[in-house]
Coordinates of C-alpha atoms in Angstrom, one line a residue:
M33 CA 0.0 -20.8 10.3
T34 CA 3.0 -18.5 9.2
L35 CA 3.6 -18.7 5.5
L36 CA 6.3 -16.2 5.2
E37 CA 8.8 -14.9 8.0
I38 CA 11.1 -12.1 7.7
R39 CA 14.0 -11.9 10.1
N40 CA 16.3 -8.9 10.7
L41 CA 16.2 -8.1 7.0
K42 CA 18.7 -5.5 5.7
K43 CA 19.5 -4.1 2.3
Y44 CA 22.1 -1.6 1.9
F45 CA 23.1 0.2 -1.3
K46 CA 26.6 1.9 -0.7
N47 CA 25.7 4.5 2.1
V48 CA 21.9 4.1 1.6
K49 CA 20.1 1.8 4.0
A50 CA 17.1 1.0 1.8
V51 CA 15.8 -1.7 4.4
D52 CA 17.2 -1.3 7.7
D53 CA 16.7 -4.5 10.1
I54 CA 12.9 -5.2 9.6
S55 CA 11.1 -8.4 10.9
F56 CA 7.5 -9.5 10.3
R57 CA 5.5 -12.5 9.5
V58 CA 2.7 -13.2 7.0
N59 CA 0.1 -15.7 7.9
K60 CA -1.5 -18.1 5.5
G61 CA -4.8 -16.6 4.1
E62 CA -4.3 -13.1 5.1
I63 CA -3.8 -9.7 3.3
F64 CA -0.6 -8.2 4.8
G65 CA -0.1 -4.5 4.1
L66 CA 3.0 -2.5 3.8
L67 CA 2.1 1.2 4.1
G68 CA 4.7 4.0 3.7
P69 CA 5.7 6.9 1.5
N70 CA 7.6 6.6 -1.6
G71 CA 11.1 5.7 -0.8
A72 CA 10.3 4.0 2.6
G73 CA 11.7 0.7 1.6
K74 CA 8.5 -1.2 0.4
S75 CA 9.7 -2.1 -3.2
T76 CA 13.0 -3.2 -2.0
T77 CA 11.6 -5.5 0.6
I78 CA 9.2 -7.0 -2.2
S79 CA 12.3 -7.4 -4.5
M80 CA 14.0 -9.4 -1.8
I81 CA 11.1 -11.6 -1.0
S82 CA 10.6 -12.2 -4.8
T83 CA 14.3 -13.3 -4.9
L84 CA 15.2 -10.6 -7.5
I85 CA 17.8 -9.1 -5.2
K86 CA 19.7 -10.6 -2.4
P87 CA 19.7 -9.1 1.2
T88 CA 22.7 -7.5 2.7
S89 CA 21.9 -9.7 5.8
G90 CA 18.9 -11.3 7.5
E91 CA 16.6 -14.2 6.6
I92 CA 13.6 -14.8 4.6
L93 CA 11.8 -18.0 5.4
Y94 CA 8.9 -19.6 3.2
K95 CA 7.1 -22.3 5.1
G96 CA 10.0 -22.5 7.4
E97 CA 12.8 -22.8 4.6
S98 CA 15.3 -20.1 3.6
I99 CA 14.7 -18.7 0.2
V100 CA 17.9 -16.6 0.6
K101 CA 19.8 -20.0 0.4
K102 CA 17.3 -21.7 -2.0
P103 CA 15.2 -19.3 -4.0
S104 CA 13.4 -22.1 -5.9
I105 CA 11.5 -22.8 -2.8
I106 CA 9.2 -19.8 -3.4
Q107 CA 9.6 -19.0 -7.0
K108 CA 6.8 -21.5 -8.4
K109 CA 4.5 -20.6 -5.6
L110 CA 4.7 -16.7 -5.9
G111 CA 2.9 -14.3 -8.1
V112 CA 4.2 -10.9 -8.4
V113 CA 2.3 -7.7 -9.6
P114 CA 5.2 -5.2 -10.2
Q115 CA 4.9 -1.5 -9.8
D116 CA 5.9 -1.0 -13.4
I117 CA 3.8 -2.6 -16.1
A118 CA 5.3 -5.8 -17.4
L119 CA 3.5 -6.2 -20.7
Y120 CA 4.2 -6.1 -24.4
P121 CA 2.3 -3.2 -25.9
D122 CA 2.3 -4.5 -29.5
L123 CA 0.8 -7.8 -28.4
T124 CA -3.0 -8.4 -27.7
G125 CA -4.1 -8.9 -24.1
Y126 CA -4.7 -12.6 -24.9
N127 CA -1.2 -13.0 -26.3
N128 CA 0.4 -11.4 -23.3
L129 CA -1.4 -13.8 -21.0
K130 CA -0.3 -16.6 -23.4
F131 CA 3.3 -15.5 -23.1
W132 CA 3.3 -15.3 -19.3
G133 CA 1.4 -18.5 -19.0
H134 CA 4.2 -20.2 -21.2
S135 CA 6.8 -18.8 -18.7
Y136 CA 5.1 -20.7 -15.9
G137 CA 5.1 -23.8 -17.8
L138 CA 1.4 -23.8 -18.8
R139 CA 0.4 -25.1 -22.3
G140 CA -2.6 -26.2 -24.5
K141 CA -6.1 -26.6 -22.8
L142 CA -4.8 -25.8 -19.4
L143 CA -3.4 -22.5 -20.4
N144 CA -6.5 -21.6 -22.3
K145 CA -8.6 -22.4 -19.4
R146 CA -6.5 -20.3 -17.0
I147 CA -6.7 -17.4 -19.5
D148 CA -10.4 -17.7 -19.6
E149 CA -10.6 -17.9 -15.8
V150 CA -8.2 -15.0 -15.2
S151 CA -9.7 -12.7 -17.8
E152 CA -13.1 -13.1 -16.0
I153 CA -11.4 -12.3 -12.6
I154 CA -9.8 -9.1 -13.9
G155 CA -12.8 -8.0 -16.0
L156 CA -11.3 -8.0 -19.5
K157 CA -12.8 -11.1 -21.0
D158 CA -14.2 -8.9 -23.9
K159 CA -11.0 -7.0 -24.4
L160 CA -8.5 -9.6 -24.9
K161 CA -8.4 -9.3 -28.7
K162 CA -7.2 -5.6 -28.4
K163 CA -3.5 -4.7 -28.4
V164 CA -2.2 -3.5 -25.1
N165 CA -1.2 0.0 -26.4
E166 CA -4.9 0.5 -27.1
Y167 CA -5.7 -0.1 -23.4
S168 CA -6.3 2.5 -20.8
G169 CA -4.0 2.8 -17.9
G170 CA -6.4 0.9 -15.6
M171 CA -6.9 -1.9 -18.2
K172 CA -3.1 -2.4 -18.4
R173 CA -2.9 -2.6 -14.5
R174 CA -5.7 -5.2 -14.4
L175 CA -3.9 -7.3 -17.2
N176 CA -0.7 -7.0 -15.2
I177 CA -2.5 -8.7 -12.3
G178 CA -4.0 -11.2 -14.5
A179 CA -0.5 -12.4 -15.7
A180 CA 0.5 -13.0 -12.1
L181 CA -2.5 -15.2 -11.4
L182 CA -2.3 -17.6 -14.2
H183 CA -0.2 -20.4 -12.3
K184 CA -2.5 -20.0 -9.2
P185 CA 0.2 -18.7 -6.8
E186 CA 0.0 -19.6 -3.1
L187 CA 1.4 -16.1 -2.3
L188 CA 0.6 -13.0 -4.4
I189 CA 2.7 -9.8 -4.0
M190 CA 1.1 -6.5 -5.3
D191 CA 3.5 -3.6 -5.4
E192 CA 1.6 -0.2 -5.7
P193 CA -1.0 -1.8 -8.0
T194 CA -3.2 1.3 -8.5
V195 CA -0.7 3.9 -9.1
G196 CA -1.8 6.5 -11.9
I197 CA -5.2 4.9 -12.8
D198 CA -8.8 6.1 -12.7
P199 CA -11.1 5.5 -9.7
Q200 CA -13.2 3.0 -11.5
S201 CA -10.3 0.7 -12.2
R202 CA -8.8 1.3 -8.8
N203 CA -11.9 0.2 -7.2
H204 CA -12.2 -2.9 -9.4
I205 CA -8.5 -3.9 -8.5
L206 CA -9.3 -3.5 -4.7
D207 CA -12.5 -5.7 -4.9
T208 CA -10.4 -8.1 -6.9
V209 CA -8.0 -8.3 -4.1
L210 CA -10.6 -9.1 -1.6
K211 CA -12.1 -11.8 -3.8
L212 CA -8.9 -13.5 -4.4
N213 CA -8.3 -13.5 -0.6
K214 CA -11.7 -15.0 0.0
Q215 CA -10.8 -17.9 -2.3
G216 CA -7.7 -18.6 0.0
M217 CA -5.0 -16.6 -1.5
T218 CA -2.4 -15.1 0.7
I219 CA -1.5 -11.4 -0.4
I220 CA 1.1 -8.9 0.4
Y221 CA -0.1 -5.3 -0.7
T222 CA 2.2 -2.4 -0.7
S223 CA 0.8 1.2 -1.1
H224 CA 1.3 4.8 0.0
Y225 CA -2.4 5.2 -0.2
M226 CA -3.6 4.9 3.5
E227 CA -7.3 4.4 2.5
E228 CA -6.5 1.4 0.1
V229 CA -4.5 -0.5 3.0
E230 CA -7.4 0.3 5.4
Y231 CA -9.9 -1.1 2.8
V232 CA -8.3 -4.4 2.0
C233 CA -5.6 -5.4 4.6
S234 CA -6.2 -7.5 7.7
R235 CA -2.8 -6.6 9.3
I236 CA -0.6 -3.6 8.5
S237 CA 3.0 -2.7 8.8
I238 CA 3.9 1.0 8.5
M239 CA 7.4 1.6 7.0
D240 CA 9.5 4.8 6.9
N241 CA 13.1 5.4 6.1
G242 CA 13.7 1.6 5.7
K243 CA 12.4 0.6 9.0
I244 CA 9.1 -0.7 10.4
I245 CA 7.7 1.9 12.8
A246 CA 4.5 0.2 13.8
M247 CA 2.5 -3.0 13.0
G248 CA -0.7 -4.6 13.8
T249 CA -4.5 -4.5 12.7
K250 CA -6.0 -1.1 11.7
D251 CA -7.7 -0.8 15.1
E252 CA -4.5 -1.8 17.1
L253 CA -2.5 0.9 15.1
I254 CA -5.2 3.6 15.7
D255 CA -5.1 2.7 19.4
I256 CA -1.6 4.2 19.5
I257 CA -3.1 7.6 19.4
K258 CA -6.2 6.7 21.4
G259 CA -8.1 9.8 22.4
Q260 CA -6.5 12.0 19.9
K261 CA -8.6 13.9 17.3
K262 CA -7.6 15.7 14.2
I263 CA -9.3 19.2 13.5
S264 CA -9.1 20.8 10.1
L265 CA -9.4 24.7 10.0
K266 CA -10.0 26.5 6.7
F267 CA -9.6 30.2 6.6
D268 CA -10.2 33.0 4.1
E269 CA -6.5 33.7 4.5
F270 CA -4.0 33.2 7.2
S271 CA -0.3 33.7 8.1
E272 CA 2.3 31.8 10.1
D273 CA 1.6 33.7 13.3
V274 CA -2.0 31.9 13.4
V275 CA -0.2 28.5 13.6
E276 CA 2.1 29.7 16.4
K277 CA -0.9 31.1 18.4
I278 CA -2.8 27.8 17.9
K279 CA 0.3 25.8 18.9
G280 CA 0.3 27.9 22.2
I281 CA -3.1 26.5 23.3
E282 CA -2.5 24.1 26.2
S283 CA -4.5 21.2 24.7
V284 CA -3.1 21.4 21.4
K285 CA -0.5 18.6 20.7
D286 CA 0.4 19.8 17.2
A287 CA -0.5 22.2 14.5
Y288 CA 0.7 22.4 11.0
I289 CA -0.1 23.8 7.5
L290 CA -1.4 21.4 4.8
D291 CA -2.3 23.0 1.6
D292 CA -4.8 25.7 2.4
E293 CA -5.7 24.3 5.9
I294 CA -4.3 24.3 9.4
I295 CA -4.4 20.8 11.0
I296 CA -4.6 20.5 14.7
S297 CA -4.0 17.3 16.8
T298 CA -5.7 17.5 20.2
E299 CA -7.2 15.2 22.9
N300 CA -9.8 17.8 23.7
G301 CA -11.9 17.9 20.6
E302 CA -15.1 19.1 22.1
T303 CA -14.1 22.1 24.1
I304 CA -11.1 23.5 22.4
F305 CA -13.0 25.7 19.7
K306 CA -13.6 28.6 22.3
D307 CA -9.8 28.7 22.7
I308 CA -9.0 28.5 19.0
I309 CA -11.6 31.4 18.1
T310 CA -10.2 33.4 21.0
E311 CA -6.5 33.1 19.7
V312 CA -7.6 33.6 15.9
S313 CA -9.6 36.8 16.8
T314 CA -6.3 38.4 17.8
T315 CA -5.1 38.1 14.2
N316 CA -6.4 39.4 11.0
S317 CA -7.6 36.0 9.8
S318 CA -11.1 34.5 10.1
I319 CA -12.2 30.8 10.0
T320 CA -14.4 29.7 7.2
S321 CA -14.9 26.0 8.3
I322 CA -14.1 23.5 11.0
D323 CA -14.1 19.8 10.4
I324 CA -13.3 17.2 13.2
Q325 CA -11.8 13.9 11.9
K326 CA -11.4 10.7 13.8
P327 CA -8.1 9.1 13.9
N328 CA -6.9 7.1 11.0
L329 CA -3.8 5.6 9.6
E330 CA -2.7 8.8 8.2
T331 CA -2.9 10.4 11.8
V332 CA -1.0 7.5 13.1
F333 CA 1.8 8.1 10.5
L334 CA 1.9 11.7 11.3
H335 CA 2.1 10.9 15.1
L336 CA 4.9 8.5 14.7
T337 CA 7.0 10.4 12.0
G338 CA 6.0 14.0 12.4
K339 CA 5.1 14.2 8.6
S340 CA 2.3 13.4 6.3
L341 CA 2.2 10.1 4.4
R342 CA 2.3 12.1 1.1
D343 CA 5.4 13.9 2.1

């Protein structure tokens, strides 16, 4: 069943096409990922679905009804975890949850019950008496999620929920996302971390420059570059002419410098090494390590856009 449908959605800010004619559907009970670099249009898309800003044109349907014309259709059914922390630092964790609970119309025993349940989900039950300004970055992120869960939303939107936190808190948040989904919650998850989207999302839409450039399951997206492999070469030192020589090898699709490595795309990952070594031997460089990597979403993004997801 389609829960949310986006049709030809556009949002222009003067001459900037933040979201440029995108369409997709989110099915009930799935985790739908919006993957793309910063500035791709993910947050603007989320803001329109959340009814915070109006689209320039296009339609957003929730259960078949337009939320552009009637925002109230989705507002009580929606939970939003914003990219920026939406908490009061001088209040305790408990009082922050109480405040947000009141904003959803929760009171008395029901509110206390939901605070208790949510604090268990986010793993902060024994930390709620502390003021938020004493929390770590990861704890703040988890409380931010808790605030969005108090009214048991049908659709939860998470906009870059793990930015700037420690690995332990990040893993806790990702596992929480999967648990919530198993309980039946539909989730839209935005990130520029490829490994997060691969881990939690059932379907993925790759965005760049305001457009959706590919969409499908992880396997369907990787199938776009079926047969291609990525080879990482490390050198003691190398110059630009090494890259040009490697690009000249017939079976090399692309080669570029990333940090201290040369990354090669090829469909001939097993027998290409002889040619690489031959070309490198004509320069003053020497290879210190070779690593073959299977295609992933980062490789797909590079193939489609010609740049790294982190660029």
